[in-house]
Each structure stands twice: as C-alpha cells, then as structure tokens.
mmCIF file with all atom_site columns, C-alpha atoms in Angstrom:
data_model
loop_
_atom_site.group_PDB
_atom_site.id
_atom_site.type_symbol
_atom_site.label_atom_id
_atom_site.label_alt_id
_atom_site.label_comp_id
_atom_site.label_asym_id
_atom_site.label_entity_id
_atom_site.label_seq_id
_atom_site.pdbx_PDB_ins_code
_atom_site.Cartn_x
_atom_site.Cartn_y
_atom_site.Cartn_z
_atom_site.occupancy
_atom_site.B_iso_or_equiv
_atom_site.pdbx_formal_charge
_atom_site.auth_seq_id
_atom_site.auth_comp_id
_atom_site.auth_asym_id
_atom_site.auth_atom_id
_atom_site.pdbx_PDB_model_num
ATOM 1   C CA . UNK V 1 1   ? 4.953   13.231  -12.749 1.00 60.00 ? 1   UNK V CA 1
ATOM 2   C CA . UNK V 1 2   ? 6.331   10.303  -11.087 1.00 61.00 ? 2   UNK V CA 1
ATOM 3   C CA . UNK V 1 3   ? 3.966   7.605   -11.449 1.00 87.00 ? 3   UNK V CA 1
ATOM 4   C CA . UNK V 1 4   ? 3.370   3.804   -11.370 1.00 92.00 ? 4   UNK V CA 1
ATOM 5   C CA . UNK V 1 5   ? 0.942   2.068   -14.237 1.00 94.00 ? 5   UNK V CA 1
ATOM 6   C CA . UNK V 1 6   ? -0.467  -1.702  -14.166 1.00 95.00 ? 6   UNK V CA 1
ATOM 7   C CA . UNK V 1 7   ? -2.161  -1.440  -17.594 1.00 95.00 ? 7   UNK V CA 1
ATOM 8   C CA . UNK V 1 8   ? -4.591  -4.176  -16.759 1.00 95.00 ? 8   UNK V CA 1
ATOM 9   C CA . UNK V 1 9   ? -7.519  -4.409  -14.408 1.00 95.00 ? 9   UNK V CA 1
ATOM 10  C CA . UNK V 1 10  ? -7.386  -8.106  -14.735 1.00 97.00 ? 10  UNK V CA 1
ATOM 11  C CA . UNK V 1 11  ? -5.537  -10.923 -15.465 1.00 98.00 ? 11  UNK V CA 1
ATOM 12  C CA . UNK V 1 12  ? -7.050  -14.564 -15.854 1.00 98.00 ? 12  UNK V CA 1
ATOM 13  C CA . UNK V 1 13  ? -4.861  -17.489 -15.671 1.00 97.00 ? 13  UNK V CA 1
ATOM 14  C CA . UNK V 1 14  ? -5.401  -21.151 -15.775 1.00 98.00 ? 14  UNK V CA 1
ATOM 15  C CA . UNK V 1 15  ? -4.191  -23.224 -12.956 1.00 97.00 ? 15  UNK V CA 1
ATOM 16  C CA . UNK V 1 16  ? -0.407  -24.381 -13.434 1.00 97.00 ? 16  UNK V CA 1
ATOM 17  C CA . UNK V 1 17  ? 0.155   -22.008 -16.598 1.00 98.00 ? 17  UNK V CA 1
ATOM 18  C CA . UNK V 1 18  ? 2.591   -19.436 -15.920 1.00 97.00 ? 18  UNK V CA 1
ATOM 19  C CA . UNK V 1 19  ? 1.665   -15.849 -14.673 1.00 97.00 ? 19  UNK V CA 1
ATOM 20  C CA . UNK V 1 20  ? 2.685   -12.113 -15.319 1.00 98.00 ? 20  UNK V CA 1
ATOM 21  C CA . UNK V 1 21  ? 1.391   -9.288  -13.591 1.00 98.00 ? 21  UNK V CA 1
ATOM 22  C CA . UNK V 1 22  ? 2.901   -5.752  -15.686 1.00 98.00 ? 22  UNK V CA 1
ATOM 23  C CA . UNK V 1 23  ? 3.952   -2.555  -14.238 1.00 97.00 ? 23  UNK V CA 1
ATOM 24  C CA . UNK V 1 24  ? 5.285   0.098   -15.775 1.00 96.00 ? 24  UNK V CA 1
ATOM 25  C CA . UNK V 1 25  ? 6.802   3.331   -13.974 1.00 93.00 ? 25  UNK V CA 1
ATOM 26  C CA . UNK V 1 26  ? 8.050   7.087   -14.227 1.00 90.00 ? 26  UNK V CA 1
ATOM 27  C CA . UNK V 1 27  ? 10.699  8.211   -12.243 1.00 83.00 ? 27  UNK V CA 1
ATOM 28  C CA . UNK V 1 28  ? 13.541  10.472  -11.879 1.00 78.00 ? 28  UNK V CA 1
ATOM 29  C CA . UNK V 1 29  ? 16.628  8.603   -10.598 1.00 77.00 ? 29  UNK V CA 1
ATOM 30  C CA . UNK V 1 30  ? 16.980  5.283   -9.866  1.00 81.00 ? 30  UNK V CA 1
ATOM 31  C CA . UNK V 1 31  ? 13.748  3.683   -8.833  1.00 87.00 ? 31  UNK V CA 1
ATOM 32  C CA . UNK V 1 32  ? 12.644  2.031   -5.770  1.00 91.00 ? 32  UNK V CA 1
ATOM 33  C CA . UNK V 1 33  ? 10.089  -0.599  -6.852  1.00 94.00 ? 33  UNK V CA 1
ATOM 34  C CA . UNK V 1 34  ? 7.668   -2.944  -4.647  1.00 96.00 ? 34  UNK V CA 1
ATOM 35  C CA . UNK V 1 35  ? 5.205   -5.629  -5.080  1.00 97.00 ? 35  UNK V CA 1
ATOM 36  C CA . UNK V 1 36  ? 2.256   -5.984  -2.734  1.00 97.00 ? 36  UNK V CA 1
ATOM 37  C CA . UNK V 1 37  ? -0.775  -8.663  -2.497  1.00 97.00 ? 37  UNK V CA 1
ATOM 38  C CA . UNK V 1 38  ? -4.009  -8.157  -0.959  1.00 96.00 ? 38  UNK V CA 1
ATOM 39  C CA . UNK V 1 39  ? -6.725  -10.787 -0.242  1.00 94.00 ? 39  UNK V CA 1
ATOM 40  C CA . UNK V 1 40  ? -9.814  -10.263 0.543   1.00 89.00 ? 40  UNK V CA 1
ATOM 41  C CA . UNK V 1 41  ? -10.847 -8.180  3.369   1.00 86.00 ? 41  UNK V CA 1
ATOM 42  C CA . UNK V 1 42  ? -6.981  -8.169  4.641   1.00 89.00 ? 42  UNK V CA 1
ATOM 43  C CA . UNK V 1 43  ? -4.233  -5.467  4.192   1.00 91.00 ? 43  UNK V CA 1
ATOM 44  C CA . UNK V 1 44  ? -1.722  -5.190  1.794   1.00 94.00 ? 44  UNK V CA 1
ATOM 45  C CA . UNK V 1 45  ? 1.181   -7.876  2.027   1.00 96.00 ? 45  UNK V CA 1
ATOM 46  C CA . UNK V 1 46  ? 4.507   -7.164  1.160   1.00 95.00 ? 46  UNK V CA 1
ATOM 47  C CA . UNK V 1 47  ? 6.004   -9.493  -1.617  1.00 97.00 ? 47  UNK V CA 1
ATOM 48  C CA . UNK V 1 48  ? 9.389   -8.172  -3.046  1.00 96.00 ? 48  UNK V CA 1
ATOM 49  C CA . UNK V 1 49  ? 11.160  -5.355  -3.941  1.00 95.00 ? 49  UNK V CA 1
ATOM 50  C CA . UNK V 1 50  ? 13.838  -3.531  -6.101  1.00 94.00 ? 50  UNK V CA 1
ATOM 51  C CA . UNK V 1 51  ? 16.414  -1.666  -4.713  1.00 91.00 ? 51  UNK V CA 1
ATOM 52  C CA . UNK V 1 52  ? 19.765  -2.031  -6.435  1.00 87.00 ? 52  UNK V CA 1
ATOM 53  C CA . UNK V 1 53  ? 21.861  -5.427  -7.762  1.00 89.00 ? 53  UNK V CA 1
ATOM 54  C CA . UNK V 1 54  ? 20.069  -8.176  -9.851  1.00 92.00 ? 54  UNK V CA 1
ATOM 55  C CA . UNK V 1 55  ? 17.335  -7.537  -12.029 1.00 94.00 ? 55  UNK V CA 1
ATOM 56  C CA . UNK V 1 56  ? 15.506  -10.613 -11.255 1.00 96.00 ? 56  UNK V CA 1
ATOM 57  C CA . UNK V 1 57  ? 14.282  -10.233 -7.613  1.00 96.00 ? 57  UNK V CA 1
ATOM 58  C CA . UNK V 1 58  ? 12.799  -13.342 -5.742  1.00 96.00 ? 58  UNK V CA 1
ATOM 59  C CA . UNK V 1 59  ? 9.603   -12.794 -3.563  1.00 95.00 ? 59  UNK V CA 1
ATOM 60  C CA . UNK V 1 60  ? 7.588   -14.479 -1.214  1.00 92.00 ? 60  UNK V CA 1
ATOM 61  C CA . UNK V 1 61  ? 5.026   -17.417 -2.427  1.00 92.00 ? 61  UNK V CA 1
ATOM 62  C CA . UNK V 1 62  ? 7.303   -18.092 -5.334  1.00 95.00 ? 62  UNK V CA 1
ATOM 63  C CA . UNK V 1 63  ? 7.014   -14.744 -7.000  1.00 97.00 ? 63  UNK V CA 1
ATOM 64  C CA . UNK V 1 64  ? 9.683   -13.070 -8.882  1.00 97.00 ? 64  UNK V CA 1
ATOM 65  C CA . UNK V 1 65  ? 10.286  -9.395  -10.441 1.00 98.00 ? 65  UNK V CA 1
ATOM 66  C CA . UNK V 1 66  ? 12.291  -8.544  -13.458 1.00 95.00 ? 66  UNK V CA 1
ATOM 67  C CA . UNK V 1 67  ? 13.414  -4.884  -13.092 1.00 95.00 ? 67  UNK V CA 1
ATOM 68  C CA . UNK V 1 68  ? 14.166  -3.524  -17.142 1.00 95.00 ? 68  UNK V CA 1
ATOM 69  C CA . UNK V 1 69  ? 15.358  -0.404  -16.896 1.00 92.00 ? 69  UNK V CA 1
ATOM 70  C CA . UNK V 1 70  ? 15.156  0.211   -20.829 1.00 92.00 ? 70  UNK V CA 1
ATOM 71  C CA . UNK V 1 71  ? 11.570  -0.582  -20.620 1.00 94.00 ? 71  UNK V CA 1
ATOM 72  C CA . UNK V 1 72  ? 10.886  1.052   -17.538 1.00 94.00 ? 72  UNK V CA 1
ATOM 73  C CA . UNK V 1 73  ? 8.912   -2.174  -16.372 1.00 96.00 ? 73  UNK V CA 1
ATOM 74  C CA . UNK V 1 74  ? 8.893   -4.382  -13.136 1.00 97.00 ? 74  UNK V CA 1
ATOM 75  C CA . UNK V 1 75  ? 6.761   -7.148  -13.953 1.00 98.00 ? 75  UNK V CA 1
ATOM 76  C CA . UNK V 1 76  ? 5.391   -9.482  -11.651 1.00 98.00 ? 76  UNK V CA 1
ATOM 77  C CA . UNK V 1 77  ? 5.745   -13.307 -12.821 1.00 98.00 ? 77  UNK V CA 1
ATOM 78  C CA . UNK V 1 78  ? 5.234   -16.688 -11.191 1.00 97.00 ? 78  UNK V CA 1
ATOM 79  C CA . UNK V 1 79  ? 6.322   -20.009 -13.185 1.00 97.00 ? 79  UNK V CA 1
ATOM 80  C CA . UNK V 1 80  ? 3.255   -21.959 -12.202 1.00 97.00 ? 80  UNK V CA 1
ATOM 81  C CA . UNK V 1 81  ? 0.228   -20.512 -10.906 1.00 97.00 ? 81  UNK V CA 1
ATOM 82  C CA . UNK V 1 82  ? -1.764  -21.418 -7.603  1.00 97.00 ? 82  UNK V CA 1
ATOM 83  C CA . UNK V 1 83  ? -5.744  -20.996 -7.449  1.00 96.00 ? 83  UNK V CA 1
ATOM 84  C CA . UNK V 1 84  ? -4.487  -19.508 -3.908  1.00 95.00 ? 84  UNK V CA 1
ATOM 85  C CA . UNK V 1 85  ? -2.816  -16.881 -5.952  1.00 96.00 ? 85  UNK V CA 1
ATOM 86  C CA . UNK V 1 86  ? -5.953  -15.212 -7.214  1.00 97.00 ? 86  UNK V CA 1
ATOM 87  C CA . UNK V 1 87  ? -5.673  -11.612 -5.091  1.00 97.00 ? 87  UNK V CA 1
ATOM 88  C CA . UNK V 1 88  ? -5.513  -8.267  -5.950  1.00 97.00 ? 88  UNK V CA 1
ATOM 89  C CA . UNK V 1 89  ? -1.424  -7.017  -6.698  1.00 98.00 ? 89  UNK V CA 1
ATOM 90  C CA . UNK V 1 90  ? -0.396  -3.894  -6.363  1.00 97.00 ? 90  UNK V CA 1
ATOM 91  C CA . UNK V 1 91  ? 3.036   -2.084  -7.673  1.00 97.00 ? 91  UNK V CA 1
ATOM 92  C CA . UNK V 1 92  ? 4.574   0.609   -5.910  1.00 94.00 ? 92  UNK V CA 1
ATOM 93  C CA . UNK V 1 93  ? 7.337   3.277   -6.666  1.00 92.00 ? 93  UNK V CA 1
ATOM 94  C CA . UNK V 1 94  ? 9.022   5.659   -4.554  1.00 87.00 ? 94  UNK V CA 1
ATOM 95  C CA . UNK V 1 95  ? 8.302   9.224   -5.498  1.00 74.00 ? 95  UNK V CA 1
ATOM 96  C CA . UNK V 1 96  ? 11.370  11.178  -4.775  1.00 70.00 ? 96  UNK V CA 1
ATOM 97  C CA . UNK V 1 97  ? 9.527   14.387  -5.686  1.00 69.00 ? 97  UNK V CA 1
ATOM 98  C CA . UNK V 1 98  ? 7.254   13.860  -2.858  1.00 68.00 ? 98  UNK V CA 1
ATOM 99  C CA . UNK V 1 99  ? 9.933   13.155  -0.129  1.00 72.00 ? 99  UNK V CA 1
ATOM 100 C CA . UNK V 1 100 ? 10.341  9.573   -1.021  1.00 75.00 ? 100 UNK V CA 1
ATOM 101 C CA . UNK V 1 101 ? 7.048   8.498   -0.177  1.00 78.00 ? 101 UNK V CA 1
ATOM 102 C CA . UNK V 1 102 ? 5.856   5.059   -1.773  1.00 84.00 ? 102 UNK V CA 1
ATOM 103 C CA . UNK V 1 103 ? 3.296   5.893   -4.551  1.00 88.00 ? 103 UNK V CA 1
ATOM 104 C CA . UNK V 1 104 ? 1.049   2.660   -5.627  1.00 92.00 ? 104 UNK V CA 1
ATOM 105 C CA . UNK V 1 105 ? -0.669  1.737   -8.514  1.00 93.00 ? 105 UNK V CA 1
ATOM 106 C CA . UNK V 1 106 ? -4.233  1.318   -9.297  1.00 93.00 ? 106 UNK V CA 1
ATOM 107 C CA . UNK V 1 107 ? -3.928  -2.995  -8.923  1.00 95.00 ? 107 UNK V CA 1
ATOM 108 C CA . UNK V 1 108 ? -4.478  -5.688  -11.060 1.00 96.00 ? 108 UNK V CA 1
ATOM 109 C CA . UNK V 1 109 ? -6.597  -8.466  -9.944  1.00 96.00 ? 109 UNK V CA 1
ATOM 110 C CA . UNK V 1 110 ? -5.584  -11.722 -10.705 1.00 97.00 ? 110 UNK V CA 1
ATOM 111 C CA . UNK V 1 111 ? -7.861  -15.063 -11.192 1.00 97.00 ? 111 UNK V CA 1
ATOM 112 C CA . UNK V 1 112 ? -6.428  -18.712 -11.589 1.00 97.00 ? 112 UNK V CA 1
ATOM 113 C CA . UNK V 1 113 ? -8.968  -20.533 -12.929 1.00 95.00 ? 113 UNK V CA 1
ATOM 114 C CA . UNK V 1 114 ? -8.921  -24.231 -11.763 1.00 93.00 ? 114 UNK V CA 1
ATOM 115 C CA . UNK N 2 1   ? -0.925  -8.302  9.932   1.00 52.00 ? 1   UNK N CA 1
ATOM 116 C CA . UNK N 2 2   ? 1.039   -9.177  13.067  1.00 61.00 ? 2   UNK N CA 1
ATOM 117 C CA . UNK N 2 3   ? 2.383   -6.326  15.130  1.00 93.00 ? 3   UNK N CA 1
ATOM 118 C CA . UNK N 2 4   ? -0.552  -3.810  13.637  1.00 96.00 ? 4   UNK N CA 1
ATOM 119 C CA . UNK N 2 5   ? -4.019  -3.530  15.031  1.00 96.00 ? 5   UNK N CA 1
ATOM 120 C CA . UNK N 2 6   ? -6.702  -0.776  13.749  1.00 97.00 ? 6   UNK N CA 1
ATOM 121 C CA . UNK N 2 7   ? -9.514  0.360   15.655  1.00 97.00 ? 7   UNK N CA 1
ATOM 122 C CA . UNK N 2 8   ? -12.005 0.048   15.045  1.00 97.00 ? 8   UNK N CA 1
ATOM 123 C CA . UNK N 2 9   ? -13.010 -2.372  12.562  1.00 97.00 ? 9   UNK N CA 1
ATOM 124 C CA . UNK N 2 10  ? -15.893 -1.364  11.463  1.00 97.00 ? 10  UNK N CA 1
ATOM 125 C CA . UNK N 2 11  ? -17.815 1.789   11.686  1.00 97.00 ? 11  UNK N CA 1
ATOM 126 C CA . UNK N 2 12  ? -21.173 3.486   10.274  1.00 97.00 ? 12  UNK N CA 1
ATOM 127 C CA . UNK N 2 13  ? -21.619 7.119   11.239  1.00 97.00 ? 13  UNK N CA 1
ATOM 128 C CA . UNK N 2 14  ? -23.805 10.224  10.091  1.00 97.00 ? 14  UNK N CA 1
ATOM 129 C CA . UNK N 2 15  ? -22.575 13.094  8.416   1.00 97.00 ? 15  UNK N CA 1
ATOM 130 C CA . UNK N 2 16  ? -21.301 15.798  10.057  1.00 97.00 ? 16  UNK N CA 1
ATOM 131 C CA . UNK N 2 17  ? -20.050 13.480  13.018  1.00 97.00 ? 17  UNK N CA 1
ATOM 132 C CA . UNK N 2 18  ? -16.233 13.549  13.910  1.00 96.00 ? 18  UNK N CA 1
ATOM 133 C CA . UNK N 2 19  ? -14.631 10.121  13.551  1.00 97.00 ? 19  UNK N CA 1
ATOM 134 C CA . UNK N 2 20  ? -11.062 8.822   15.269  1.00 98.00 ? 20  UNK N CA 1
ATOM 135 C CA . UNK N 2 21  ? -9.327  5.868   13.944  1.00 98.00 ? 21  UNK N CA 1
ATOM 136 C CA . UNK N 2 22  ? -7.163  4.534   15.658  1.00 98.00 ? 22  UNK N CA 1
ATOM 137 C CA . UNK N 2 23  ? -3.447  2.525   14.542  1.00 98.00 ? 23  UNK N CA 1
ATOM 138 C CA . UNK N 2 24  ? -1.130  0.635   17.109  1.00 98.00 ? 24  UNK N CA 1
ATOM 139 C CA . UNK N 2 25  ? 1.812   -1.053  16.459  1.00 97.00 ? 25  UNK N CA 1
ATOM 140 C CA . UNK N 2 26  ? 4.313   -3.131  18.599  1.00 96.00 ? 26  UNK N CA 1
ATOM 141 C CA . UNK N 2 27  ? 7.285   -3.066  15.945  1.00 94.00 ? 27  UNK N CA 1
ATOM 142 C CA . UNK N 2 28  ? 8.635   0.358   17.280  1.00 94.00 ? 28  UNK N CA 1
ATOM 143 C CA . UNK N 2 29  ? 8.905   1.233   13.564  1.00 95.00 ? 29  UNK N CA 1
ATOM 144 C CA . UNK N 2 30  ? 9.521   5.184   13.115  1.00 94.00 ? 30  UNK N CA 1
ATOM 145 C CA . UNK N 2 31  ? 6.997   5.542   10.290  1.00 94.00 ? 31  UNK N CA 1
ATOM 146 C CA . UNK N 2 32  ? 3.435   5.187   10.250  1.00 96.00 ? 32  UNK N CA 1
ATOM 147 C CA . UNK N 2 33  ? 0.691   6.151   7.324   1.00 96.00 ? 33  UNK N CA 1
ATOM 148 C CA . UNK N 2 34  ? -2.823  6.323   6.837   1.00 97.00 ? 34  UNK N CA 1
ATOM 149 C CA . UNK N 2 35  ? -3.972  5.530   3.420   1.00 97.00 ? 35  UNK N CA 1
ATOM 150 C CA . UNK N 2 36  ? -7.607  4.821   2.162   1.00 97.00 ? 36  UNK N CA 1
ATOM 151 C CA . UNK N 2 37  ? -8.802  2.694   -0.734  1.00 96.00 ? 37  UNK N CA 1
ATOM 152 C CA . UNK N 2 38  ? -11.278 3.215   -2.830  1.00 93.00 ? 38  UNK N CA 1
ATOM 153 C CA . UNK N 2 39  ? -12.497 1.135   -5.970  1.00 87.00 ? 39  UNK N CA 1
ATOM 154 C CA . UNK N 2 40  ? -10.524 2.587   -9.238  1.00 83.00 ? 40  UNK N CA 1
ATOM 155 C CA . UNK N 2 41  ? -8.123  4.455   -7.450  1.00 86.00 ? 41  UNK N CA 1
ATOM 156 C CA . UNK N 2 42  ? -5.653  1.971   -5.811  1.00 87.00 ? 42  UNK N CA 1
ATOM 157 C CA . UNK N 2 43  ? -4.274  3.366   -2.434  1.00 93.00 ? 43  UNK N CA 1
ATOM 158 C CA . UNK N 2 44  ? -4.085  6.896   -1.428  1.00 93.00 ? 44  UNK N CA 1
ATOM 159 C CA . UNK N 2 45  ? -2.043  8.300   1.427   1.00 93.00 ? 45  UNK N CA 1
ATOM 160 C CA . UNK N 2 46  ? -3.699  10.381  3.419   1.00 96.00 ? 46  UNK N CA 1
ATOM 161 C CA . UNK N 2 47  ? -1.128  11.301  5.911   1.00 96.00 ? 47  UNK N CA 1
ATOM 162 C CA . UNK N 2 48  ? 1.994   10.381  7.872   1.00 95.00 ? 48  UNK N CA 1
ATOM 163 C CA . UNK N 2 49  ? 4.092   10.120  10.405  1.00 95.00 ? 49  UNK N CA 1
ATOM 164 C CA . UNK N 2 50  ? 8.152   10.199  10.755  1.00 93.00 ? 50  UNK N CA 1
ATOM 165 C CA . UNK N 2 51  ? 8.458   10.436  14.615  1.00 93.00 ? 51  UNK N CA 1
ATOM 166 C CA . UNK N 2 52  ? 6.577   11.442  17.424  1.00 95.00 ? 52  UNK N CA 1
ATOM 167 C CA . UNK N 2 53  ? 4.719   14.440  16.684  1.00 93.00 ? 53  UNK N CA 1
ATOM 168 C CA . UNK N 2 54  ? 6.132   14.770  13.447  1.00 95.00 ? 54  UNK N CA 1
ATOM 169 C CA . UNK N 2 55  ? 3.580   14.528  10.870  1.00 95.00 ? 55  UNK N CA 1
ATOM 170 C CA . UNK N 2 56  ? 2.678   15.396  7.008   1.00 93.00 ? 56  UNK N CA 1
ATOM 171 C CA . UNK N 2 57  ? 0.403   15.721  4.422   1.00 93.00 ? 57  UNK N CA 1
ATOM 172 C CA . UNK N 2 58  ? -0.405  13.218  1.804   1.00 91.00 ? 58  UNK N CA 1
ATOM 173 C CA . UNK N 2 59  ? -2.058  13.722  -1.162  1.00 89.00 ? 59  UNK N CA 1
ATOM 174 C CA . UNK N 2 60  ? -5.842  13.270  -0.051  1.00 94.00 ? 60  UNK N CA 1
ATOM 175 C CA . UNK N 2 61  ? -5.673  15.431  3.490   1.00 95.00 ? 61  UNK N CA 1
ATOM 176 C CA . UNK N 2 62  ? -8.446  17.477  2.993   1.00 96.00 ? 62  UNK N CA 1
ATOM 177 C CA . UNK N 2 63  ? -11.136 16.891  5.593   1.00 96.00 ? 63  UNK N CA 1
ATOM 178 C CA . UNK N 2 64  ? -8.428  14.774  7.873   1.00 97.00 ? 64  UNK N CA 1
ATOM 179 C CA . UNK N 2 65  ? -6.407  15.360  10.889  1.00 97.00 ? 65  UNK N CA 1
ATOM 180 C CA . UNK N 2 66  ? -3.446  13.235  12.262  1.00 98.00 ? 66  UNK N CA 1
ATOM 181 C CA . UNK N 2 67  ? -1.623  12.798  15.612  1.00 97.00 ? 67  UNK N CA 1
ATOM 182 C CA . UNK N 2 68  ? 1.085   11.143  16.837  1.00 97.00 ? 68  UNK N CA 1
ATOM 183 C CA . UNK N 2 69  ? 1.914   11.259  20.824  1.00 96.00 ? 69  UNK N CA 1
ATOM 184 C CA . UNK N 2 70  ? 3.624   7.854   21.110  1.00 96.00 ? 70  UNK N CA 1
ATOM 185 C CA . UNK N 2 71  ? 5.296   5.707   18.859  1.00 96.00 ? 71  UNK N CA 1
ATOM 186 C CA . UNK N 2 72  ? 3.138   3.081   18.833  1.00 97.00 ? 72  UNK N CA 1
ATOM 187 C CA . UNK N 2 73  ? -0.104  5.168   18.446  1.00 98.00 ? 73  UNK N CA 1
ATOM 188 C CA . UNK N 2 74  ? -1.093  7.336   15.072  1.00 98.00 ? 74  UNK N CA 1
ATOM 189 C CA . UNK N 2 75  ? -4.546  8.484   14.913  1.00 98.00 ? 75  UNK N CA 1
ATOM 190 C CA . UNK N 2 76  ? -6.666  9.461   12.030  1.00 98.00 ? 76  UNK N CA 1
ATOM 191 C CA . UNK N 2 77  ? -9.564  12.228  12.849  1.00 98.00 ? 77  UNK N CA 1
ATOM 192 C CA . UNK N 2 78  ? -12.040 12.850  10.426  1.00 97.00 ? 78  UNK N CA 1
ATOM 193 C CA . UNK N 2 79  ? -13.269 16.377  11.253  1.00 93.00 ? 79  UNK N CA 1
ATOM 194 C CA . UNK N 2 80  ? -16.981 16.192  10.120  1.00 96.00 ? 80  UNK N CA 1
ATOM 195 C CA . UNK N 2 81  ? -17.410 13.188  8.098   1.00 97.00 ? 81  UNK N CA 1
ATOM 196 C CA . UNK N 2 82  ? -18.842 13.247  4.725   1.00 97.00 ? 82  UNK N CA 1
ATOM 197 C CA . UNK N 2 83  ? -20.063 10.329  2.522   1.00 97.00 ? 83  UNK N CA 1
ATOM 198 C CA . UNK N 2 84  ? -17.096 11.051  0.129   1.00 96.00 ? 84  UNK N CA 1
ATOM 199 C CA . UNK N 2 85  ? -15.405 9.584   2.966   1.00 97.00 ? 85  UNK N CA 1
ATOM 200 C CA . UNK N 2 86  ? -16.891 6.557   2.793   1.00 97.00 ? 86  UNK N CA 1
ATOM 201 C CA . UNK N 2 87  ? -14.130 4.272   2.280   1.00 97.00 ? 87  UNK N CA 1
ATOM 202 C CA . UNK N 2 88  ? -11.791 1.453   3.737   1.00 97.00 ? 88  UNK N CA 1
ATOM 203 C CA . UNK N 2 89  ? -8.887  2.994   5.813   1.00 98.00 ? 89  UNK N CA 1
ATOM 204 C CA . UNK N 2 90  ? -5.351  1.045   5.974   1.00 97.00 ? 90  UNK N CA 1
ATOM 205 C CA . UNK N 2 91  ? -2.523  2.490   8.536   1.00 97.00 ? 91  UNK N CA 1
ATOM 206 C CA . UNK N 2 92  ? 0.866   0.983   7.608   1.00 96.00 ? 92  UNK N CA 1
ATOM 207 C CA . UNK N 2 93  ? 4.146   1.178   9.229   1.00 96.00 ? 93  UNK N CA 1
ATOM 208 C CA . UNK N 2 94  ? 7.904   0.707   7.977   1.00 93.00 ? 94  UNK N CA 1
ATOM 209 C CA . UNK N 2 95  ? 11.372  1.262   9.300   1.00 90.00 ? 95  UNK N CA 1
ATOM 210 C CA . UNK N 2 96  ? 12.405  3.877   6.983   1.00 83.00 ? 96  UNK N CA 1
ATOM 211 C CA . UNK N 2 97  ? 11.056  6.021   4.209   1.00 77.00 ? 97  UNK N CA 1
ATOM 212 C CA . UNK N 2 98  ? 12.310  5.240   0.490   1.00 74.00 ? 98  UNK N CA 1
ATOM 213 C CA . UNK N 2 99  ? 13.896  1.800   0.495   1.00 78.00 ? 99  UNK N CA 1
ATOM 214 C CA . UNK N 2 100 ? 12.164  0.006   3.194   1.00 87.00 ? 100 UNK N CA 1
ATOM 215 C CA . UNK N 2 101 ? 8.681   -2.034  2.546   1.00 91.00 ? 101 UNK N CA 1
ATOM 216 C CA . UNK N 2 102 ? 5.627   -1.282  4.845   1.00 93.00 ? 102 UNK N CA 1
ATOM 217 C CA . UNK N 2 103 ? 3.469   -3.221  6.360   1.00 95.00 ? 103 UNK N CA 1
ATOM 218 C CA . UNK N 2 104 ? -0.220  -2.962  6.657   1.00 96.00 ? 104 UNK N CA 1
ATOM 219 C CA . UNK N 2 105 ? -3.083  -3.342  9.244   1.00 96.00 ? 105 UNK N CA 1
ATOM 220 C CA . UNK N 2 106 ? -6.299  -5.155  8.882   1.00 95.00 ? 106 UNK N CA 1
ATOM 221 C CA . UNK N 2 107 ? -7.950  -2.241  7.771   1.00 96.00 ? 107 UNK N CA 1
ATOM 222 C CA . UNK N 2 108 ? -11.027 -0.156  9.042   1.00 97.00 ? 108 UNK N CA 1
ATOM 223 C CA . UNK N 2 109 ? -14.301 -0.151  7.328   1.00 97.00 ? 109 UNK N CA 1
ATOM 224 C CA . UNK N 2 110 ? -16.069 3.149   7.470   1.00 98.00 ? 110 UNK N CA 1
ATOM 225 C CA . UNK N 2 111 ? -19.481 4.256   6.057   1.00 97.00 ? 111 UNK N CA 1
ATOM 226 C CA . UNK N 2 112 ? -21.102 7.525   6.270   1.00 97.00 ? 112 UNK N CA 1
ATOM 227 C CA . UNK N 2 113 ? -24.588 8.054   5.728   1.00 96.00 ? 113 UNK N CA 1
#
C-alpha cells in the first residue's frame, strides 16, 4: 500500500540550531511530495513540494526539503530554528492508486526551545 | 486561510441529530476536500469534489454525505451524528489533483455529546 511515514511524534531543537523533520514514503511510480505546517487553532499551510527536477526544494519561511529517491525520503530542514517555527508538521504524498488523492502522515510536533 | 471560510467554527450537538458544515471558497478552484483531524491519525479524507455535482468518497466516508451545487460551496452532512464523529473538520481546495498543493480553511470543531 502506498503510504507516508513520519517516524518521530515530536522533535525538540534549541533555537538557532539546525532542524530536521523526517519523512519517508512508499509509492509506485514517481512520487509527488508535500510539506505542510499547522499552527495552533489554524488550518494547514503549504510549505513546499517536490514534483520533479532539483532534489533540493526551497519553500516558505526558510524551509527546504531534500528528495532522496534511494532512501525514499523527503526530510524537511532549516539551517537555524526560530521559536516561531514551533508547530505541527505534516508530510504528504500523492496516492497514485487512489485516483491521485493526497495522503497525509500523522504529523510531527516541533518544539523550538529558547 | 485567505479565500476559504468554514461555518460554523464551533458546534456542539447531540447524538442522533443531523449536522451540516459549510465550506465556501472565493478562489474558483475546481477541487474541494473535506478532512477530519484526530490525535494520532493525522488528516483523513472524508469526501472530495472535482466539480459541480461531482463528488467521490475518501477513506472515512461512512456516516457522511456531501453536496456541491455551486463551484464555491461544498457542504458536509453528518446524517445522524455519533460521538465518534467528534473531531476537527477541515475543508481544503486545490486547482488540480496530483501535483497541486491544497489550501486549507480554518477548521470547524464539532463536539457530539
């Protein structure tokens, strides 16, 4: 079955340090991959996507993600974390076997410690 | 949340009553989606629409129905609310399906007592 996994429920990072939020996927064919962020009591906001081309994708708020086909991963990264980056992050992948609907991971809560 | 509104934003209802949630967009996007968000489950797709009067089921569609009579409005109805339908419901829109990002509304918190 096609799926997306976020292996960490929570990630804690000190302010100013680099951060990584992990995502792995399992799909047939070429993956379309997305990252979204959710702040408290808000809907999800689109951060970035990989469709094709350069493996390093840059997105909003200084975030970037690297598509790694051999490791089937699409980890979200930022060189220097801000307290305001504290939020819930979702990875998502196109499900080719479900009429191209997007399926979401369970989310990773990111805590940036001052 | 610009361009997408959901109503009501909060609702408390009793078991067995019908409930309708409304999603309204001003972006003229073709696709509209209803998700529910529950702890430990992430977001799960309930139903989606790919045009006026064109809808399809998602992975958790039992107990829910939808209607889309206009491009801008997508209604989600809980035919007979149950406590297991207590959740936060999000509407989303997108221009296309596979390679297009989705834009989400602010959510509706529904409590079924």
